[in-house]
mmCIF file of C-alpha atoms in Angstrom:
data_model
loop_
_atom_site.group_PDB
_atom_site.id
_atom_site.type_symbol
_atom_site.label_atom_id
_atom_site.label_comp_id
_atom_site.label_asym_id
_atom_site.label_seq_id
_atom_site.Cartn_x
_atom_site.Cartn_y
_atom_site.Cartn_z
ATOM 1 C CA ALA A 1 0.000 0.000 0.000
ATOM 2 C CA ARG A 2 2.816 2.392 0.877
ATOM 3 C CA VAL A 3 4.563 1.884 -2.454
ATOM 4 C CA LEU A 4 1.357 2.619 -4.369
ATOM 5 C CA VAL A 5 0.665 5.791 -2.407
ATOM 6 C CA LEU A 6 4.240 7.030 -2.680
ATOM 7 C CA ARG A 7 3.854 7.236 -6.440
ATOM 8 C CA HIS A 8 2.037 10.495 -5.722
ATOM 9 C CA GLY A 9 5.211 12.161 -4.434
ATOM 10 C CA ARG A 10 4.992 14.567 -1.532
ATOM 11 C CA HIS A 11 1.231 14.205 -1.259
ATOM 12 C CA GLY A 12 1.677 10.448 -0.999
ATOM 13 C CA LEU A 13 4.194 10.916 1.813
ATOM 14 C CA LEU A 14 1.718 13.088 3.669
ATOM 15 C CA LEU A 15 -1.086 10.563 3.195
ATOM 16 C CA VAL A 16 1.021 7.621 4.376
ATOM 17 C CA ASN A 17 2.353 9.388 7.465
ATOM 18 C CA ALA A 18 -1.012 10.905 8.429
ATOM 19 C CA SER A 19 -2.804 7.569 8.064
ATOM 20 C CA GLY A 20 -0.139 5.883 10.184
ATOM 21 C CA SER A 21 -0.608 8.560 12.843
ATOM 22 C CA LEU A 22 -4.372 8.074 12.669
ATOM 23 C CA ALA A 23 -3.929 4.328 13.237
ATOM 24 C CA LEU A 24 -1.698 4.932 16.251
ATOM 25 C CA GLY A 25 -4.227 7.403 17.654
ATOM 26 C CA ILE A 26 -7.029 4.859 17.264
ATOM 27 C CA LEU A 27 -5.022 2.253 19.164
ATOM 28 C CA ALA A 28 -4.205 4.714 21.927
ATOM 29 C CA GLY A 29 -7.801 5.913 22.173
ATOM 30 C CA ALA A 30 -9.096 2.347 22.283
ATOM 31 C CA GLY A 31 -6.845 1.631 25.245
ATOM 32 C CA VAL A 32 -4.641 -0.960 23.533
ATOM 33 C CA HIS A 33 -1.579 -1.517 25.749
ATOM 34 C CA GLY A 34 1.330 -3.840 26.279
ATOM 35 C CA ASP A 35 2.646 -6.183 23.619
ATOM 36 C CA ALA A 36 -0.313 -5.620 21.294
ATOM 37 C CA ARG A 37 0.291 -1.880 21.229
ATOM 38 C CA ALA A 38 4.021 -2.352 20.713
ATOM 39 C CA LEU A 39 3.571 -4.869 17.914
ATOM 40 C CA VAL A 40 0.743 -3.209 16.023
ATOM 41 C CA GLY A 41 1.134 0.387 17.096
ATOM 42 C CA TYR A 42 4.856 0.765 16.802
ATOM 43 C CA GLY A 43 6.109 -2.182 14.776
ATOM 44 C CA ALA A 44 3.565 -2.316 11.971
ATOM 45 C CA ARG A 45 3.072 1.443 11.871
ATOM 46 C CA ALA A 46 6.812 2.058 11.713
ATOM 47 C CA ALA A 47 7.092 -0.362 8.819
ATOM 48 C CA TYR A 48 4.248 1.443 7.032
ATOM 49 C CA THR A 49 5.117 5.097 7.613
ATOM 50 C CA THR A 50 7.963 6.858 5.869
ATOM 51 C CA VAL A 51 9.709 9.249 8.213
ATOM 52 C CA TRP A 52 13.117 8.703 6.613
ATOM 53 C CA THR A 53 11.706 9.124 3.115
ATOM 54 C CA TRP A 54 9.922 12.265 4.284
ATOM 55 C CA MET A 55 13.178 13.758 5.588
ATOM 56 C CA LEU A 56 15.034 12.750 2.420
ATOM 57 C CA ALA A 57 12.343 14.460 0.328
ATOM 58 C CA ALA A 58 12.653 17.580 2.489
ATOM 59 C CA ASP A 59 16.428 17.550 2.129
ATOM 60 C CA ARG A 60 16.259 17.177 -1.643
ATOM 61 C CA THR A 61 13.573 19.858 -1.882
ATOM 62 C CA ALA A 62 15.657 22.235 0.238
ATOM 63 C CA ASP A 63 18.365 22.361 -2.403
ATOM 64 C CA ASP A 64 16.086 24.115 -4.889
ATOM 65 C CA GLU A 65 13.123 25.294 -2.812
ATOM 66 C CA PRO A 66 13.991 25.891 0.859
ATOM 67 C CA ARG A 67 10.536 27.265 1.692
ATOM 68 C CA ALA A 68 8.850 24.246 0.137
ATOM 69 C CA ALA A 69 11.018 21.986 2.305
ATOM 70 C CA VAL A 70 9.955 23.857 5.446
ATOM 71 C CA ARG A 71 6.306 23.601 4.358
ATOM 72 C CA LEU A 72 6.710 19.866 3.719
ATOM 73 C CA ILE A 73 8.004 19.327 7.247
ATOM 74 C CA ALA A 74 5.525 21.694 8.930
ATOM 75 C CA VAL A 75 2.472 20.338 7.128
ATOM 76 C CA GLY A 76 3.582 16.777 7.883
ATOM 77 C CA VAL A 77 3.934 17.491 11.604
ATOM 78 C CA ILE A 78 0.633 19.355 11.810
ATOM 79 C CA CYS A 79 -1.240 16.650 9.895
ATOM 80 C CA GLY A 80 0.369 13.935 12.007
ATOM 81 C CA ILE A 81 -0.671 15.571 15.266
ATOM 82 C CA ALA A 82 -4.182 16.224 13.958
ATOM 83 C CA ALA A 83 -4.459 12.610 12.809
ATOM 84 C CA VAL A 84 -3.457 11.307 16.251
ATOM 85 C CA VAL A 85 -6.043 13.556 17.921
ATOM 86 C CA VAL A 86 -8.786 12.396 15.542
ATOM 87 C CA GLY A 87 -7.651 8.771 15.920
ATOM 88 C CA ARG A 88 -7.799 8.972 19.712
ATOM 89 C CA ALA A 89 -11.359 10.286 19.490
ATOM 90 C CA ILE A 90 -12.324 7.443 17.148
ATOM 91 C CA GLY A 91 -10.654 4.911 19.426
ATOM 92 C CA ARG A 92 -12.474 6.237 22.495
ATOM 93 C CA ALA A 93 -15.795 6.067 20.654
ATOM 94 C CA TRP A 94 -15.336 2.326 20.054
#
């Protein structure tokens, strides 16, 4: 799934990382703890999300468009935090 989404460049990176943050928020909101949270929440999510690719894209963008690189990082952080907040609310509702 990640490979397919990443074909959309920076927008794909944002979608992958935000959806991974949403999934982690859902687990946290649902009260998943212990080994299950570590395995699914951190292990599977870390394999799915693309933090290193995101930083590489920002670094490469910074060479030609420094402001675009800052926007890429800022929007990614803001969307990630928002996704966790929404995910926690969804998890609590279940």
